[in-house]
PDB file of C-alpha atoms in Angstrom:
ATOM      1  CA  LEU A   1      99.040 108.686 104.999  1.00  0.00           C
ATOM      2  CA  GLU A   2      98.711 112.519 104.864  1.00  0.00           C
ATOM      3  CA  GLN A   3      96.762 112.452 101.615  1.00  0.00           C
ATOM      4  CA  SER A   4      93.805 114.823 101.574  1.00  0.00           C
ATOM      5  CA  VAL A   5      91.343 112.446  99.713  1.00  0.00           C
ATOM      6  CA  LYS A   6      88.276 111.739 101.867  1.00  0.00           C
ATOM      7  CA  GLY A   7      87.492 108.175 102.719  1.00  0.00           C
ATOM      8  CA  MET A   8      90.820 106.862 101.525  1.00  0.00           C
ATOM      9  CA  GLU A   9      91.800 103.359 102.670  1.00  0.00           C
ATOM     10  CA  VAL A  10      95.395 102.261 102.831  1.00  0.00           C
ATOM     11  CA  ILE A  11      96.225  98.615 102.530  1.00  0.00           C
ATOM     12  CA  LEU A  12      99.700  97.772 103.596  1.00  0.00           C
ATOM     13  CA  VAL A  13     100.821  94.320 102.588  1.00  0.00           C
ATOM     14  CA  ASN A  14     103.643  93.015 104.670  1.00  0.00           C
ATOM     15  CA  ASN A  15     105.230  90.435 102.389  1.00  0.00           C
ATOM     16  CA  GLY A  16     106.971  88.289 104.952  1.00  0.00           C
ATOM     17  CA  ALA A  17     109.049  90.935 106.662  1.00  0.00           C
ATOM     18  CA  SER A  18     110.333  89.943 110.107  1.00  0.00           C
ATOM     19  CA  ASN A  19     108.062  89.818 113.150  1.00  0.00           C
ATOM     20  CA  GLU A  20     109.739  92.954 114.447  1.00  0.00           C
ATOM     21  CA  THR A  21     108.859  94.881 111.372  1.00  0.00           C
ATOM     22  CA  TYR A  22     105.286  93.723 111.663  1.00  0.00           C
ATOM     23  CA  LEU A  23     105.061  94.782 115.274  1.00  0.00           C
ATOM     24  CA  VAL A  24     106.544  98.250 114.561  1.00  0.00           C
ATOM     25  CA  LEU A  25     104.118  98.694 111.622  1.00  0.00           C
ATOM     26  CA  HIS A  26     101.187  97.452 113.626  1.00  0.00           C
ATOM     27  CA  LYS A  27     102.014  99.794 116.594  1.00  0.00           C
ATOM     28  CA  THR A  28     102.603 102.771 114.375  1.00  0.00           C
ATOM     29  CA  LEU A  29      99.517 102.337 112.233  1.00  0.00           C
ATOM     30  CA  PHE A  30      97.148 100.919 114.824  1.00  0.00           C
ATOM     31  CA  ALA A  31      95.593 104.283 115.703  1.00  0.00           C
ATOM     32  CA  ASP A  32      94.900 105.113 112.021  1.00  0.00           C
ATOM     33  CA  LYS A  33      91.559 103.600 111.159  1.00  0.00           C
ATOM     34  CA  LYS A  34      92.031 104.042 107.389  1.00  0.00           C
ATOM     35  CA  VAL A  35      95.133 101.734 107.407  1.00  0.00           C
ATOM     36  CA  ARG A  36      94.676  97.969 107.098  1.00  0.00           C
ATOM     37  CA  LEU A  37      97.802  95.879 107.651  1.00  0.00           C
ATOM     38  CA  TYR A  38      97.775  92.522 105.900  1.00  0.00           C
ATOM     39  CA  ASN A  39     100.595  90.160 106.985  1.00  0.00           C
ATOM     40  CA  MET A  40     101.490  87.247 104.684  1.00  0.00           C
ATOM     41  CA  GLU A  41     104.197  84.711 104.410  1.00  0.00           C
ATOM     42  CA  ARG A  42     107.005  85.794 102.005  1.00  0.00           C
ATOM     43  CA  LYS A  43     105.803  85.211  98.499  1.00  0.00           C
ATOM     44  CA  ALA A  44     106.617  86.635  95.083  1.00  0.00           C
ATOM     45  CA  TYR A  45     106.217  90.365  94.619  1.00  0.00           C
ATOM     46  CA  GLY A  46     103.170  89.824  92.404  1.00  0.00           C
ATOM     47  CA  GLU A  47     101.343  87.880  94.962  1.00  0.00           C
ATOM     48  CA  ALA A  48     101.698  90.699  97.468  1.00  0.00           C
ATOM     49  CA  LEU A  49     100.228  93.081  94.950  1.00  0.00           C
ATOM     50  CA  ASN A  50      97.464  90.634  94.141  1.00  0.00           C
ATOM     51  CA  ALA A  51      96.563  90.502  97.842  1.00  0.00           C
ATOM     52  CA  GLY A  52      96.214  94.306  97.834  1.00  0.00           C
ATOM     53  CA  ILE A  53      93.773  94.070  94.907  1.00  0.00           C
ATOM     54  CA  GLN A  54      91.706  91.529  96.596  1.00  0.00           C
ATOM     55  CA  LEU A  55      91.472  93.442  99.875  1.00  0.00           C
ATOM     56  CA  ALA A  56      90.662  96.789  98.148  1.00  0.00           C
ATOM     57  CA  SER A  57      87.175  98.169  98.544  1.00  0.00           C
ATOM     58  CA  GLY A  58      87.562 101.743  97.272  1.00  0.00           C
ATOM     59  CA  GLU A  59      86.401 102.921  93.910  1.00  0.00           C
ATOM     60  CA  TYR A  60      89.968 103.381  92.566  1.00  0.00           C
ATOM     61  CA  LEU A  61      93.257 101.766  93.437  1.00  0.00           C
ATOM     62  CA  ALA A  62      96.809 103.090  93.324  1.00  0.00           C
ATOM     63  CA  PHE A  63     100.019 101.206  94.145  1.00  0.00           C
ATOM     64  CA  CYS A  64     102.866 102.579  96.142  1.00  0.00           C
ATOM     65  CA  ASP A  65     106.012 100.541  96.884  1.00  0.00           C
ATOM     66  CA  THR A  66     108.712 101.134  99.519  1.00  0.00           C
ATOM     67  CA  ASP A  67     110.829 103.020  96.945  1.00  0.00           C
ATOM     68  CA  GLY A  68     108.053 105.516  95.965  1.00  0.00           C
ATOM     69  CA  TRP A  69     105.884 108.211  97.376  1.00  0.00           C
ATOM     70  CA  TYR A  70     103.213 110.709  96.151  1.00  0.00           C
ATOM     71  CA  ASN A  71     104.224 114.202  95.110  1.00  0.00           C
ATOM     72  CA  ASP A  72     102.172 116.076  97.733  1.00  0.00           C
ATOM     73  CA  LYS A  73      99.216 115.604 100.002  1.00  0.00           C
ATOM     74  CA  THR A  74      96.630 116.580  97.410  1.00  0.00           C
ATOM     75  CA  VAL A  75      97.803 114.258  94.637  1.00  0.00           C
ATOM     76  CA  LEU A  76      95.488 111.344  95.130  1.00  0.00           C
ATOM     77  CA  GLU A  77      92.497 113.594  95.639  1.00  0.00           C
ATOM     78  CA  LYS A  78      93.066 115.431  92.333  1.00  0.00           C
ATOM     79  CA  TRP A  79      93.914 112.237  90.457  1.00  0.00           C
ATOM     80  CA  PHE A  80      90.869 110.417  91.810  1.00  0.00           C
ATOM     81  CA  ARG A  81      88.561 113.329  90.977  1.00  0.00           C
ATOM     82  CA  PHE A  82      89.994 113.506  87.398  1.00  0.00           C
ATOM     83  CA  ALA A  83      89.611 109.660  86.834  1.00  0.00           C
ATOM     84  CA  LYS A  84      86.027 109.698  88.266  1.00  0.00           C
ATOM     85  CA  GLU A  85      85.048 112.649  86.053  1.00  0.00           C
ATOM     86  CA  LYS A  86      86.374 110.860  82.957  1.00  0.00           C
ATOM     87  CA  LYS A  87      84.768 107.528  84.090  1.00  0.00           C
ATOM     88  CA  ALA A  88      87.982 105.808  83.237  1.00  0.00           C
ATOM     89  CA  ASP A  89      88.856 102.163  83.814  1.00  0.00           C
ATOM     90  CA  LEU A  90      92.387 103.439  84.334  1.00  0.00           C
ATOM     91  CA  CYS A  91      93.993 106.868  84.549  1.00  0.00           C
ATOM     92  CA  ALA A  92      97.663 107.031  83.845  1.00  0.00           C
ATOM     93  CA  SER A  93      99.836 109.894  85.186  1.00  0.00           C
ATOM     94  CA  ILE A  94     102.340 110.586  82.437  1.00  0.00           C
ATOM     95  CA  PRO A  95     104.860 112.932  84.073  1.00  0.00           C
ATOM     96  CA  ARG A  96     107.234 110.634  85.871  1.00  0.00           C
ATOM     97  CA  VAL A  97     110.167 111.205  88.181  1.00  0.00           C
ATOM     98  CA  ARG A  98     112.751 108.529  88.679  1.00  0.00           C
ATOM     99  CA  ASP A  99     116.015 109.088  90.450  1.00  0.00           C
ATOM    100  CA  GLY A 100     115.272 112.823  90.587  1.00  0.00           C
ATOM    101  CA  LYS A 101     114.755 113.322  86.830  1.00  0.00           C
ATOM    102  CA  LEU A 102     111.467 114.388  85.317  1.00  0.00           C
ATOM    103  CA  PHE A 103     110.595 112.859  81.985  1.00  0.00           C
ATOM    104  CA  SER A 104     107.478 112.205  79.796  1.00  0.00           C
ATOM    105  CA  ALA A 105     105.435 115.283  80.625  1.00  0.00           C
ATOM    106  CA  PRO A 106     102.530 116.086  78.174  1.00  0.00           C
ATOM    107  CA  LYS A 107     100.939 119.528  78.118  1.00  0.00           C
ATOM    108  CA  GLU A 108      97.283 118.382  78.211  1.00  0.00           C
ATOM    109  CA  SER A 109      95.148 115.454  79.230  1.00  0.00           C
ATOM    110  CA  ILE A 110      94.132 112.848  76.760  1.00  0.00           C
ATOM    111  CA  GLN A 111      90.882 110.717  76.726  1.00  0.00           C
ATOM    112  CA  VAL A 112      91.225 107.407  74.941  1.00  0.00           C
ATOM    113  CA  THR A 113      88.696 104.705  74.116  1.00  0.00           C
ATOM    114  CA  GLY A 114      88.850 101.730  71.820  1.00  0.00           C
ATOM    115  CA  PRO A 115      91.919  99.692  70.767  1.00  0.00           C
ATOM    116  CA  ILE A 116      95.243 100.292  72.571  1.00  0.00           C
ATOM    117  CA  THR A 117      98.083 102.011  70.632  1.00  0.00           C
ATOM    118  CA  LYS A 118     101.830 102.489  71.251  1.00  0.00           C
ATOM    119  CA  ARG A 119     101.012 105.970  72.525  1.00  0.00           C
ATOM    120  CA  ASP A 120      98.856 104.434  75.291  1.00  0.00           C
ATOM    121  CA  TYR A 121     101.642 102.296  76.627  1.00  0.00           C
ATOM    122  CA  TYR A 122     104.460 104.815  76.272  1.00  0.00           C
ATOM    123  CA  GLU A 123     105.988 105.214  79.775  1.00  0.00           C
ATOM    124  CA  CYS A 124     102.952 103.790  81.487  1.00  0.00           C
ATOM    125  CA  ASP A 125     103.865 101.744  84.562  1.00  0.00           C
ATOM    126  CA  PHE A 126     101.358 100.354  87.114  1.00  0.00           C
ATOM    127  CA  HIS A 127     102.753 102.772  89.725  1.00  0.00           C
ATOM    128  CA  ASN A 128     101.604 105.681  87.605  1.00  0.00           C
ATOM    129  CA  ILE A 129      98.135 104.335  87.000  1.00  0.00           C
ATOM    130  CA  LEU A 130      94.975 104.805  89.012  1.00  0.00           C
ATOM    131  CA  PHE A 131      92.842 101.727  88.443  1.00  0.00           C
ATOM    132  CA  ARG A 132      89.089 101.395  88.873  1.00  0.00           C
ATOM    133  CA  THR A 133      88.974  98.561  91.430  1.00  0.00           C
ATOM    134  CA  SER A 134      85.840  96.909  89.983  1.00  0.00           C
ATOM    135  CA  PHE A 135      87.549  96.866  86.495  1.00  0.00           C
ATOM    136  CA  LEU A 136      90.506  94.894  87.932  1.00  0.00           C
ATOM    137  CA  LYS A 137      88.278  92.470  89.736  1.00  0.00           C
ATOM    138  CA  GLU A 138      85.756  92.029  86.873  1.00  0.00           C
ATOM    139  CA  GLN A 139      88.554  91.465  84.328  1.00  0.00           C
ATOM    140  CA  LYS A 140      90.352  89.059  86.860  1.00  0.00           C
ATOM    141  CA  LEU A 141      93.570  91.032  86.245  1.00  0.00           C
ATOM    142  CA  ARG A 142      96.469  89.739  88.339  1.00  0.00           C
ATOM    143  CA  PHE A 143     100.192  90.155  88.615  1.00  0.00           C
ATOM    144  CA  GLU A 144     101.975  87.135  87.293  1.00  0.00           C
ATOM    145  CA  ASP A 145     105.111  85.805  89.029  1.00  0.00           C
ATOM    146  CA  CYS A 146     107.793  86.323  86.431  1.00  0.00           C
ATOM    147  CA  SER A 147     110.257  88.556  88.176  1.00  0.00           C
ATOM    148  CA  ILE A 148     111.087  91.860  86.433  1.00  0.00           C
ATOM    149  CA  PHE A 149     108.284  91.528  83.926  1.00  0.00           C
ATOM    150  CA  THR A 150     105.497  91.297  86.503  1.00  0.00           C
ATOM    151  CA  GLY A 151     104.532  94.988  86.218  1.00  0.00           C
ATOM    152  CA  PHE A 152     104.907  95.151  82.488  1.00  0.00           C
ATOM    153  CA  ILE A 153     102.563  92.259  81.877  1.00  0.00           C
ATOM    154  CA  PHE A 154      99.952  93.609  84.316  1.00  0.00           C
ATOM    155  CA  THR A 155     100.069  97.058  82.839  1.00  0.00           C
ATOM    156  CA  TRP A 156      99.884  95.715  79.215  1.00  0.00           C
ATOM    157  CA  MET A 157      96.888  93.466  80.068  1.00  0.00           C
ATOM    158  CA  SER A 158      95.120  96.317  81.848  1.00  0.00           C
ATOM    159  CA  LEU A 159      95.552  98.625  78.898  1.00  0.00           C
ATOM    160  CA  MET A 160      94.386  95.949  76.518  1.00  0.00           C
ATOM    161  CA  LYS A 161      91.242  95.120  78.469  1.00  0.00           C
ATOM    162  CA  SER A 162      90.306  98.646  79.357  1.00  0.00           C
ATOM    163  CA  SER A 163      87.476 100.355  77.399  1.00  0.00           C
ATOM    164  CA  SER A 164      88.232 103.776  78.774  1.00  0.00           C
ATOM    165  CA  ARG A 165      91.699 105.196  79.478  1.00  0.00           C
ATOM    166  CA  THR A 166      92.690 108.728  80.298  1.00  0.00           C
ATOM    167  CA  PHE A 167      96.031 110.413  80.815  1.00  0.00           C
ATOM    168  CA  TYR A 168      96.477 112.872  83.737  1.00  0.00           C
ATOM    169  CA  THR A 169      99.068 115.573  83.317  1.00  0.00           C
ATOM    170  CA  GLY A 170      99.813 116.118  86.974  1.00  0.00           C
ATOM    171  CA  LEU A 171     102.869 114.617  88.609  1.00  0.00           C
ATOM    172  CA  THR A 172     101.814 111.899  90.963  1.00  0.00           C
ATOM    173  CA  TYR A 173     104.138 109.041  91.880  1.00  0.00           C
ATOM    174  CA  ILE A 174     107.835 109.544  92.458  1.00  0.00           C
ATOM    175  CA  GLN A 175     110.128 106.511  92.298  1.00  0.00           C
ATOM    176  CA  ARG A 176     113.576 106.156  93.803  1.00  0.00           C
ATOM    177  CA  ARG A 177     115.644 103.206  92.615  1.00  0.00           C
ATOM    178  CA  LEU A 178     116.992 101.037  95.329  1.00  0.00           C
ATOM    179  CA  HIS A 179     119.696  99.482  93.218  1.00  0.00           C
TER     180      HIS A 179
END
């Protein structure tokens, strides 16, 4: 919520958490006008992500789960500006941190158009991609409900259907494994 990007909207999808959780979230976030809380009955993980896509109205969309956070308060602003400058359908952040370890950090940004290659997919995960919202909606891209492969399939389909991809060298999303 402390991100510096102007006009940012935050869509928090409560995927069937208890009523107490909903009340705490609602009370905590009620004063922040950029936060929209969407409460839904417990469904598959992919359905909660799809609800976020449908509710999104911003130019670009990033996903953040309960086990992740953004590196600092300027991350989304820099990432958004870079993606917009490149006119990218999607902009992947290649440096990744998981469980405190940094891996996959290129030295310079890469602009890619045309057919997808192995290099495009290497270490891309939907948490590390900034998606142009209209691209997701025009292509009717959705998360499928197939447990652990949900994100893989969505990322792969996004890469295949995009006509313009770029790779951002700044560290953005940090993920902590819960298991």
